[in-house]
Amino acid sequence: MGEKVVSGGFDLSDRQWQRAKLRDCMRALHRLLDEKRFDRPQNLMGLEIELNLAGSDGMPRMMNAQVLERIASQDFQTELGQCNLEVNIVPHRLSGRVLDQLAEELRTGLAYADRKAREVSSQIVMIGILPTLVAEDLGSSNLSCDERYKMLNEQMLAARGEDFIIDVEGVERFVYSSGSIAPEAACTSVQLHLQVTPARFAAVWNAAQAVAAVQIAVGANSPFIFGHEVWRESRPPLFLQSTDFRQPEFASQGMRPRTWFGERWISRPAELFEENLRYFPPLLRTDQEEEPLRVLDEGGVPQLYELTLHNGTVYRWNRPVYGVADGVPHLRVENRVLPAGPTVTDVIANVAFYYGLVRALVEEPRPVWSRMPFEAAAENFDAACRDGIDAVLRWPRSGRFPSLPRIPAVRLVRDELLPLAAAGLDAWGVEPADRDRYLGVIEERCRLRANGASWQAATYHQARDAGMDREAALAAMTRRYCALARTEEPVHTWPVGFSD
């Protein structure tokens, strides 16, 4: 959500103005779709990673402005909290040695950023939720110095009319009342973009929804919320509750939260944008003066600023994205499921698994979403977030909406989904050496039942068993995590505990 916003508040007339502009944007989007104005297939993918800043002691560092000043690169940007950064990798074509190329670019960029961060006694950490963060670290005073974050916080708090309540029960129960959306900043993710044609958009989005649970199961890396061990992937419940503008009475009536898995499969790309307008009031106003229908009438391509801004305040785990490049509009599916880290190798393994699996599922003659109720995909997502690598998921075997037997995620991935992912990468034209290297990381995680979340939890408990209190154990585990991440060995090879 990098669009500029109008500062100075958002009153009743602003909301009415923005709603009218959103309707114009939707009319323009429908015209672009009807006139087949969208970009041809280019097999383009993009990658963004949200990062944490921590000191050598493993504790969070609220200094992204100082670090960004030293990095001095447009590839790195602010995120919601002062302990966060985001790195953007330029789009790549999904073919050849793209996976190794991505890995090399990420290592180079992150190593440079880490060197600059160390100039101010900080370091870059790729992790879903920094375990040493505590609730007091994330109040409104710790939001990044950006007008859009301030206004978003004000509007969500005004809509809710009371504190945000975070209540997550897992291994432990964590309950906290926050006077701002700042706890959202604890959640750092990997965002995978895939440019698609309108004709393939619905199938790609449906496939991404179907595989969200297995992505979480093999990639979970966020077992702690503010020092409490809860779900194996705790970002989704924390993100949902820290942005939940609904008052409890409205939630009980079925009003949708802005952090949303969705509620049905789709058949056309405009459906998701339409839902966003139908269910969610605008929160921000742009400073742009575009008239999208007039731009179309004059033969141009509108940027749809208001639609893009509004879309950025609805936090779907698979989000539709409209963009314009070189004067040509395109659509993307943005996959927001995965936590950051632990290593570049692990991130690229997750990338390979996702892009390969989605491609294969889209091209199946009887796609999985035709044989599986949407409710099962949503239930799988929750189960994977709770249990991580040990999750048991429902997956169709044959026929339409069969009994959907429950299958351990590791068995489902090893026996069925990894071969599909390999076939999908072959269809993209990815080199077999890249395919085998990175899918092999996923296979080994499943064989050993080990990922970032399981390593964090096991190492933390070893520290507690050795007599450390909670805070000391979390800090020691985080320091060990940082040290092992620098070796670039994938997480399934890490020894649990504090001895090599």
Coordinates of C-alpha atoms in Angstrom, one line a residue:
M1 CA 0.0 0.0 0.0
G2 CA 2.5 2.6 -1.2
E3 CA 0.0 5.1 -2.6
K4 CA 0.0 8.7 -1.2
V5 CA -2.9 9.7 1.0
V6 CA -4.6 13.0 1.8
S7 CA -3.4 14.1 5.2
G8 CA -5.4 15.9 7.8
G9 CA -8.2 13.4 8.6
F10 CA -11.0 11.5 6.8
D11 CA -14.4 13.0 7.4
L12 CA -17.9 12.0 6.2
S13 CA -17.6 13.9 2.9
D14 CA -14.3 12.1 2.3
R15 CA -15.9 8.7 2.7
Q16 CA -18.7 9.6 0.3
W17 CA -16.3 11.0 -2.2
Q18 CA -14.1 8.0 -2.0
R19 CA -17.0 5.6 -2.3
A20 CA -18.2 7.4 -5.5
K21 CA -14.6 7.2 -6.9
L22 CA -14.5 3.5 -6.1
R23 CA -17.7 2.9 -8.0
D24 CA -16.1 4.7 -11.0
C25 CA -13.0 2.6 -10.7
M26 CA -15.1 -0.6 -10.7
R27 CA -16.9 0.6 -13.9
A28 CA -13.5 1.3 -15.5
L29 CA -12.2 -2.1 -14.4
H30 CA -15.2 -3.9 -16.0
R31 CA -14.6 -1.9 -19.2
L32 CA -11.0 -2.9 -19.3
L33 CA -12.0 -6.5 -18.8
D34 CA -14.7 -6.4 -21.5
E35 CA -12.4 -4.7 -24.0
K36 CA -9.6 -7.2 -23.3
R37 CA -7.1 -4.5 -22.6
F38 CA -4.9 -6.6 -20.2
D39 CA -1.4 -7.6 -20.7
R40 CA -0.6 -10.9 -22.6
P41 CA 0.9 -13.8 -20.6
Q42 CA 4.4 -13.1 -19.5
N43 CA 5.0 -15.7 -16.7
L44 CA 6.2 -12.9 -14.4
M45 CA 6.6 -13.4 -10.7
G46 CA 7.6 -10.9 -7.9
L47 CA 8.8 -11.2 -4.3
E48 CA 8.6 -9.0 -1.3
I49 CA 9.9 -9.8 2.2
E50 CA 9.1 -8.0 5.5
L51 CA 12.0 -7.9 7.9
N52 CA 12.7 -7.3 11.6
L53 CA 15.4 -5.3 13.2
A54 CA 17.1 -6.7 16.4
G55 CA 20.2 -6.0 18.4
S56 CA 23.0 -8.4 19.1
D57 CA 21.1 -9.2 22.3
G58 CA 18.2 -10.5 20.3
M59 CA 15.9 -7.7 21.4
P60 CA 13.9 -5.5 18.9
R61 CA 15.4 -2.3 17.7
M62 CA 12.9 0.6 16.8
M63 CA 15.1 2.3 14.2
N64 CA 14.0 1.6 10.7
A65 CA 14.4 5.3 9.7
Q66 CA 18.1 5.3 10.7
V67 CA 18.7 1.9 8.9
L68 CA 16.9 3.0 5.8
E69 CA 18.9 6.2 5.6
R70 CA 22.1 4.1 5.6
I71 CA 20.8 1.5 3.1
A72 CA 19.8 4.3 0.7
S73 CA 18.1 2.0 -1.8
Q74 CA 14.6 2.1 -3.2
D75 CA 14.5 -1.7 -2.9
F76 CA 14.1 -1.2 0.9
Q77 CA 11.1 0.6 2.3
T78 CA 9.3 1.2 5.6
E79 CA 6.7 -1.0 7.0
L80 CA 4.1 -0.4 9.7
G81 CA 6.4 -0.6 12.8
Q82 CA 9.7 1.1 13.5
C83 CA 11.2 -2.4 14.0
N84 CA 10.3 -3.4 10.4
L85 CA 11.6 -3.0 6.8
E86 CA 10.5 -4.4 3.5
V87 CA 12.7 -5.5 0.6
N88 CA 11.3 -5.8 -2.9
I89 CA 12.8 -7.9 -5.6
V90 CA 12.3 -6.9 -9.2
P91 CA 9.9 -9.1 -11.2
H92 CA 11.5 -12.2 -12.8
R93 CA 10.3 -14.5 -15.6
L94 CA 9.5 -18.0 -14.2
S95 CA 12.0 -20.0 -16.3
G96 CA 15.5 -21.3 -16.4
R97 CA 17.7 -20.7 -13.3
V98 CA 15.2 -18.2 -11.8
L99 CA 15.3 -19.8 -8.4
D100 CA 19.0 -19.6 -8.0
Q101 CA 19.0 -16.1 -9.4
L102 CA 16.4 -15.0 -6.8
A103 CA 18.5 -16.6 -4.0
E104 CA 21.6 -14.8 -5.1
E105 CA 19.9 -11.4 -5.4
L106 CA 18.3 -11.9 -2.0
R107 CA 21.5 -12.9 -0.3
T108 CA 23.3 -9.9 -1.8
G109 CA 20.6 -7.4 -0.9
L110 CA 20.1 -8.7 2.6
A111 CA 23.8 -8.9 3.3
Y112 CA 24.2 -5.3 2.3
A113 CA 21.3 -4.2 4.4
D114 CA 22.6 -6.1 7.4
R115 CA 26.0 -4.4 7.1
K116 CA 24.3 -1.0 7.1
A117 CA 22.1 -2.0 10.0
R118 CA 25.1 -3.0 12.0
E119 CA 26.5 0.5 11.7
V120 CA 23.8 1.5 14.1
S121 CA 24.0 -1.6 16.3
S122 CA 21.2 -3.5 14.7
Q123 CA 20.8 -6.5 12.4
I124 CA 18.3 -7.9 9.9
V125 CA 16.2 -10.9 11.0
M126 CA 13.9 -12.9 8.8
I127 CA 11.3 -14.4 11.1
G128 CA 7.5 -14.5 11.2
I129 CA 7.2 -12.8 14.6
L130 CA 10.3 -11.7 16.5
P131 CA 10.0 -13.8 19.7
T132 CA 11.5 -11.1 22.0
L133 CA 8.9 -8.5 21.0
V134 CA 6.6 -7.6 23.9
A135 CA 3.3 -5.8 23.9
E136 CA 4.9 -2.6 25.2
D137 CA 7.2 -2.5 22.1
L138 CA 4.2 -1.9 19.8
G139 CA 2.1 1.0 20.8
S140 CA 1.1 3.9 18.5
S141 CA 4.3 5.7 19.3
N142 CA 6.2 2.9 17.5
L143 CA 4.4 3.2 14.2
S144 CA 6.7 4.3 11.3
C145 CA 6.8 8.0 10.6
D146 CA 4.4 7.8 7.6
E147 CA 1.1 9.7 7.3
R148 CA -0.7 6.7 5.8
Y149 CA 0.1 4.5 8.9
K150 CA -1.1 7.2 11.2
M151 CA -4.3 7.7 9.3
L152 CA -5.0 4.0 8.9
N153 CA -4.5 3.6 12.7
E154 CA -6.9 6.5 13.4
Q155 CA -9.6 5.3 11.1
M156 CA -9.5 1.7 12.3
L157 CA -9.6 2.7 15.9
A158 CA -12.5 5.2 15.2
A159 CA -14.4 2.5 13.4
R160 CA -14.0 0.1 16.2
G161 CA -14.7 2.7 19.0
E162 CA -12.8 0.7 21.6
D163 CA -9.5 -1.1 22.1
F164 CA -8.5 -4.0 19.9
I165 CA -8.6 -7.3 21.8
I166 CA -6.0 -9.9 21.0
D167 CA -7.0 -13.3 22.5
V168 CA -5.2 -16.4 21.1
E169 CA -5.2 -19.8 22.8
G170 CA -2.8 -22.5 21.8
V171 CA 0.0 -24.0 23.8
E172 CA -0.5 -21.0 26.1
R173 CA -3.2 -18.4 26.0
F174 CA -2.3 -14.8 25.3
V175 CA -4.8 -12.0 26.0
Y176 CA -4.0 -8.3 25.4
S177 CA -5.9 -5.0 24.9
S178 CA -4.3 -2.6 22.4
G179 CA -5.2 1.0 21.8
S180 CA -3.8 0.9 18.2
I181 CA -3.2 -1.4 15.3
A182 CA 0.5 -1.4 16.1
P183 CA 0.6 -5.1 17.1
E184 CA 0.0 -5.9 13.5
A185 CA 3.7 -4.8 13.0
A186 CA 4.8 -8.0 14.8
C187 CA 3.7 -10.0 11.7
T188 CA 6.3 -10.2 8.9
S189 CA 5.6 -12.1 5.8
V190 CA 6.8 -13.2 2.4
Q191 CA 4.5 -11.9 -0.4
L192 CA 4.6 -13.8 -3.7
H193 CA 3.1 -12.1 -6.8
L194 CA 2.1 -13.9 -10.0
Q195 CA 1.0 -11.9 -13.0
V196 CA -1.9 -13.6 -14.7
T197 CA -4.4 -13.0 -17.6
P198 CA -8.0 -12.3 -16.7
A199 CA -8.9 -15.7 -18.2
R200 CA -6.7 -17.5 -15.7
F201 CA -7.1 -15.3 -12.7
A202 CA -9.9 -17.1 -11.0
A203 CA -8.3 -20.5 -11.4
V204 CA -4.9 -19.2 -10.0
W205 CA -6.7 -17.5 -7.0
N206 CA -8.7 -20.7 -6.3
A207 CA -5.6 -22.8 -6.4
A208 CA -3.7 -20.4 -4.1
Q209 CA -6.6 -20.6 -1.6
A210 CA -6.6 -24.4 -1.8
V211 CA -2.8 -24.7 -1.1
A212 CA -2.6 -22.0 1.6
A213 CA -2.8 -24.6 4.4
V214 CA 0.0 -26.7 3.1
Q215 CA 2.2 -23.6 2.6
I216 CA 1.7 -22.8 6.3
A217 CA 2.2 -26.4 7.4
V218 CA 5.6 -26.7 5.8
G219 CA 6.7 -23.1 6.3
A220 CA 5.4 -22.1 9.7
N221 CA 7.9 -19.8 11.6
S222 CA 5.9 -17.8 14.1
P223 CA 5.1 -19.8 17.3
F224 CA 5.3 -16.9 19.8
I225 CA 3.2 -13.8 20.3
F226 CA 4.8 -11.3 22.6
G227 CA 6.7 -14.0 24.5
H228 CA 3.8 -16.5 24.7
E229 CA 3.8 -19.8 22.8
V230 CA 0.5 -20.1 21.0
W231 CA -0.1 -21.4 17.5
R232 CA 2.7 -22.8 15.3
E233 CA 1.9 -20.0 12.8
S234 CA 0.6 -17.2 15.0
R235 CA 0.6 -14.4 12.4
P236 CA -2.9 -15.0 11.0
P237 CA -4.8 -14.7 14.3
L238 CA -2.6 -11.8 15.5
F239 CA -3.0 -9.9 12.2
L240 CA -6.8 -10.5 12.2
Q241 CA -7.4 -9.4 15.7
S242 CA -5.0 -6.4 15.6
T243 CA -6.9 -5.0 12.6
D244 CA -10.4 -6.1 13.5
F245 CA -12.4 -2.9 13.3
R246 CA -15.7 -4.7 14.0
Q247 CA -17.3 -4.2 17.4
P248 CA -18.1 -7.5 19.0
E249 CA -21.9 -7.2 18.3
F250 CA -21.2 -6.7 14.6
A251 CA -18.8 -9.6 14.5
S252 CA -21.5 -11.8 16.0
Q253 CA -23.9 -10.8 13.2
G254 CA -21.5 -12.1 10.6
M255 CA -19.8 -8.8 9.5
R256 CA -16.6 -9.7 7.7
P257 CA -13.2 -8.8 9.2
R258 CA -10.7 -6.9 7.1
T259 CA -8.1 -9.7 7.5
W260 CA -10.0 -12.4 5.6
F261 CA -9.5 -15.8 4.1
G262 CA -12.7 -15.4 2.1
E263 CA -15.9 -17.5 1.9
R264 CA -16.2 -19.0 -1.6
W265 CA -14.4 -20.0 -4.8
I266 CA -14.6 -17.4 -7.6
S267 CA -15.2 -17.6 -11.3
R268 CA -14.1 -14.2 -12.6
P269 CA -11.4 -11.7 -11.4
A270 CA -13.8 -8.7 -10.7
E271 CA -15.6 -10.7 -8.0
L272 CA -12.9 -10.0 -5.3
F273 CA -12.7 -6.3 -6.0
E274 CA -16.5 -6.1 -5.9
E275 CA -16.5 -7.9 -2.6
N276 CA -14.0 -5.4 -1.2
L277 CA -16.3 -2.5 -2.1
R278 CA -19.4 -4.3 -0.9
Y279 CA -18.2 -5.4 2.5
F280 CA -15.6 -2.8 3.6
P281 CA -15.9 0.9 4.0
P282 CA -13.1 3.1 2.7
L283 CA -10.6 4.2 5.3
L284 CA -8.2 6.5 3.4
R285 CA -8.4 9.0 0.5
T286 CA -5.7 9.5 -2.2
D287 CA -4.2 12.8 -3.3
Q288 CA -4.7 11.8 -6.9
E289 CA -7.3 13.5 -9.2
E290 CA -7.7 10.9 -11.9
E291 CA -11.1 10.4 -13.5
P292 CA -10.8 6.8 -14.7
L293 CA -13.8 6.7 -17.0
R294 CA -12.7 9.9 -18.7
V295 CA -9.2 8.4 -19.1
L296 CA -10.7 5.4 -20.8
D297 CA -12.9 7.6 -23.1
E298 CA -9.8 9.4 -24.2
G299 CA -8.0 6.1 -25.1
G300 CA -5.8 6.0 -22.0
V301 CA -5.3 3.4 -19.2
P302 CA -6.4 4.5 -15.8
Q303 CA -4.2 3.8 -12.7
L304 CA -7.4 3.2 -10.6
Y305 CA -5.7 4.9 -7.6
E306 CA -8.7 4.7 -5.3
L307 CA -9.3 1.0 -6.0
T308 CA -5.7 0.2 -5.4
L309 CA -5.6 2.1 -2.2
H310 CA -8.8 0.5 -0.9
N311 CA -7.6 -2.9 -2.0
G312 CA -4.5 -2.4 0.2
T313 CA -6.6 -2.0 3.3
V314 CA -8.4 -5.3 2.9
Y315 CA -5.9 -8.0 4.1
R316 CA -6.8 -11.1 2.1
W317 CA -4.3 -14.0 2.4
N318 CA -4.5 -14.2 -1.4
R319 CA -5.1 -10.7 -2.6
P320 CA -6.2 -9.5 -6.1
V321 CA -3.9 -6.7 -7.5
Y322 CA -4.4 -4.3 -10.4
G323 CA -1.4 -2.6 -11.8
V324 CA -0.1 -0.7 -14.9
A325 CA 3.3 -1.3 -16.4
D326 CA 4.6 0.6 -19.5
G327 CA 1.1 1.8 -20.1
V328 CA -0.5 -1.7 -20.1
P329 CA -2.8 -2.9 -17.3
H330 CA -2.3 -6.3 -15.7
L331 CA -3.7 -8.4 -12.9
R332 CA -1.7 -10.2 -10.2
V333 CA -2.5 -12.7 -7.4
E334 CA -0.6 -11.7 -4.3
N335 CA 0.0 -14.6 -2.0
R336 CA 0.5 -13.3 1.6
V337 CA 0.4 -16.6 3.5
L338 CA 4.0 -17.3 4.3
P339 CA 6.1 -16.0 7.2
A340 CA 9.5 -14.5 6.6
G341 CA 12.6 -16.7 6.9
P342 CA 14.4 -18.5 8.4
T343 CA 17.0 -18.4 5.6
V344 CA 17.1 -17.4 1.9
T345 CA 17.3 -21.1 1.0
D346 CA 14.1 -21.7 3.0
V347 CA 12.3 -18.8 1.4
I348 CA 13.2 -19.9 -2.1
A349 CA 12.1 -23.4 -1.3
N350 CA 8.8 -22.1 -0.3
V351 CA 8.7 -20.0 -3.5
A352 CA 9.4 -23.1 -5.6
F353 CA 6.7 -25.1 -3.9
Y354 CA 4.1 -22.4 -4.3
Y355 CA 4.6 -21.5 -7.9
G356 CA 5.0 -25.1 -9.0
L357 CA 2.0 -26.4 -7.1
V358 CA -0.3 -23.6 -8.3
R359 CA 0.7 -24.1 -11.9
A360 CA 0.0 -27.8 -11.7
L361 CA -3.4 -27.4 -9.9
V362 CA -4.6 -24.8 -12.4
E363 CA -3.9 -27.2 -15.3
E364 CA -5.6 -30.3 -13.8
P365 CA -8.6 -31.4 -15.8
R366 CA -10.7 -31.7 -12.6
P367 CA -9.3 -28.9 -10.4
V368 CA -9.2 -29.4 -6.7
W369 CA -11.7 -26.6 -6.0
S370 CA -14.3 -28.5 -8.0
R371 CA -13.9 -31.4 -5.6
M372 CA -13.6 -29.6 -2.3
P373 CA -15.9 -27.3 -0.5
F374 CA -14.5 -23.9 0.3
E375 CA -15.2 -24.4 4.0
A376 CA -12.7 -27.3 4.0
A377 CA -9.9 -25.0 2.6
A378 CA -10.7 -22.5 5.4
E379 CA -10.7 -25.2 8.0
N380 CA -7.4 -26.6 6.7
F381 CA -5.9 -23.1 6.9
D382 CA -6.8 -22.8 10.6
A383 CA -5.5 -26.3 11.3
A384 CA -2.2 -25.6 9.7
C385 CA -1.8 -22.4 11.6
R386 CA -2.5 -24.1 14.9
D387 CA -0.4 -27.3 14.3
G388 CA 2.2 -26.4 11.7
I389 CA 4.2 -29.4 10.4
D390 CA 2.0 -31.7 12.5
A391 CA -1.3 -30.5 11.0
V392 CA -3.8 -33.0 9.6
L393 CA -5.7 -31.7 6.6
R394 CA -8.8 -32.6 4.6
W395 CA -8.0 -33.3 0.9
P396 CA -10.1 -34.8 -1.9
R397 CA -9.3 -38.2 -3.4
S398 CA -11.9 -38.7 -6.1
G399 CA -15.4 -37.6 -7.1
R400 CA -17.1 -34.3 -6.3
F401 CA -17.2 -33.3 -2.6
P402 CA -16.3 -36.7 -1.3
S403 CA -15.8 -37.5 2.3
L404 CA -12.5 -35.6 2.2
P405 CA -10.3 -38.0 4.3
R406 CA -8.0 -36.4 6.9
I407 CA -4.4 -36.8 5.9
P408 CA -1.2 -35.7 7.8
A409 CA 0.1 -32.7 6.0
V410 CA 3.6 -34.2 5.7
R411 CA 2.2 -37.3 4.0
L412 CA 0.0 -35.3 1.6
V413 CA 2.9 -33.1 0.6
R414 CA 5.5 -35.9 0.1
D415 CA 3.2 -38.4 -1.6
E416 CA 1.0 -36.1 -3.8
L417 CA 1.8 -32.4 -3.8
L418 CA 5.6 -32.4 -4.3
P419 CA 5.3 -34.4 -7.5
L420 CA 2.7 -31.9 -8.7
A421 CA 4.9 -29.0 -7.8
A422 CA 7.8 -30.6 -9.7
A423 CA 5.5 -31.0 -12.8
G424 CA 4.4 -27.4 -12.4
L425 CA 8.0 -26.1 -12.3
D426 CA 8.7 -28.1 -15.4
A427 CA 5.7 -26.5 -17.1
W428 CA 7.2 -23.1 -16.2
G429 CA 10.5 -24.1 -17.8
V430 CA 12.5 -24.0 -14.5
E431 CA 15.8 -25.8 -14.7
P432 CA 15.7 -29.3 -13.2
A433 CA 18.7 -28.6 -10.9
D434 CA 16.9 -25.7 -9.3
R435 CA 13.6 -27.6 -9.1
D436 CA 15.3 -30.6 -7.4
R437 CA 17.4 -28.5 -5.0
Y438 CA 14.6 -26.4 -3.6
L439 CA 11.8 -28.9 -3.6
G440 CA 14.3 -31.2 -1.9
V441 CA 14.3 -28.8 1.1
I442 CA 10.5 -29.1 1.4
E443 CA 10.8 -32.9 1.2
E444 CA 13.4 -33.0 4.0
R445 CA 11.2 -30.7 6.2
C446 CA 8.4 -33.2 5.8
R447 CA 10.7 -36.3 6.4
L448 CA 12.1 -34.8 9.6
R449 CA 8.9 -33.0 10.6
A450 CA 11.0 -29.9 11.1
N451 CA 10.5 -26.2 10.2
G452 CA 11.2 -22.8 11.7
A453 CA 8.3 -23.0 14.2
S454 CA 9.3 -26.5 15.5
W455 CA 12.9 -25.5 15.9
Q456 CA 12.0 -22.3 17.8
A457 CA 9.7 -24.1 20.1
A458 CA 12.1 -27.0 20.8
T459 CA 15.1 -24.7 21.4
Y460 CA 13.0 -22.4 23.7
H461 CA 11.9 -25.4 25.8
Q462 CA 15.4 -26.7 26.1
A463 CA 16.5 -23.3 27.5
R464 CA 13.6 -23.3 29.9
D465 CA 14.5 -26.9 31.0
A466 CA 18.0 -25.7 31.6
G467 CA 16.7 -23.2 34.1
M468 CA 16.3 -19.9 32.1
D469 CA 13.3 -17.8 32.8
R470 CA 10.9 -16.9 29.9
E471 CA 12.6 -13.7 28.8
A472 CA 16.1 -15.1 28.9
A473 CA 15.1 -18.3 27.1
L474 CA 13.4 -16.3 24.3
A475 CA 16.4 -14.0 23.9
A476 CA 18.9 -16.9 23.9
M477 CA 16.8 -18.7 21.3
T478 CA 16.6 -15.6 19.1
R479 CA 20.3 -15.1 19.2
R480 CA 20.9 -18.7 18.3
Y481 CA 18.4 -18.4 15.5
C482 CA 20.2 -15.4 14.1
A483 CA 23.6 -17.1 14.3
L484 CA 22.3 -20.2 12.4
A485 CA 20.4 -18.2 9.8
R486 CA 23.7 -16.5 8.9
T487 CA 25.2 -20.0 8.0
E488 CA 22.5 -20.2 5.2
E489 CA 21.9 -23.9 6.0
P490 CA 18.2 -24.6 5.7
V491 CA 16.3 -24.8 9.0
H492 CA 15.6 -28.5 8.9
T493 CA 19.4 -29.1 9.3
W494 CA 19.7 -26.9 12.4
P495 CA 20.6 -28.6 15.6
V496 CA 18.0 -28.0 18.3
G497 CA 19.4 -26.2 21.3
F498 CA 22.6 -24.3 21.8
S499 CA 25.4 -26.7 20.9
D500 CA 26.6 -27.5 17.3

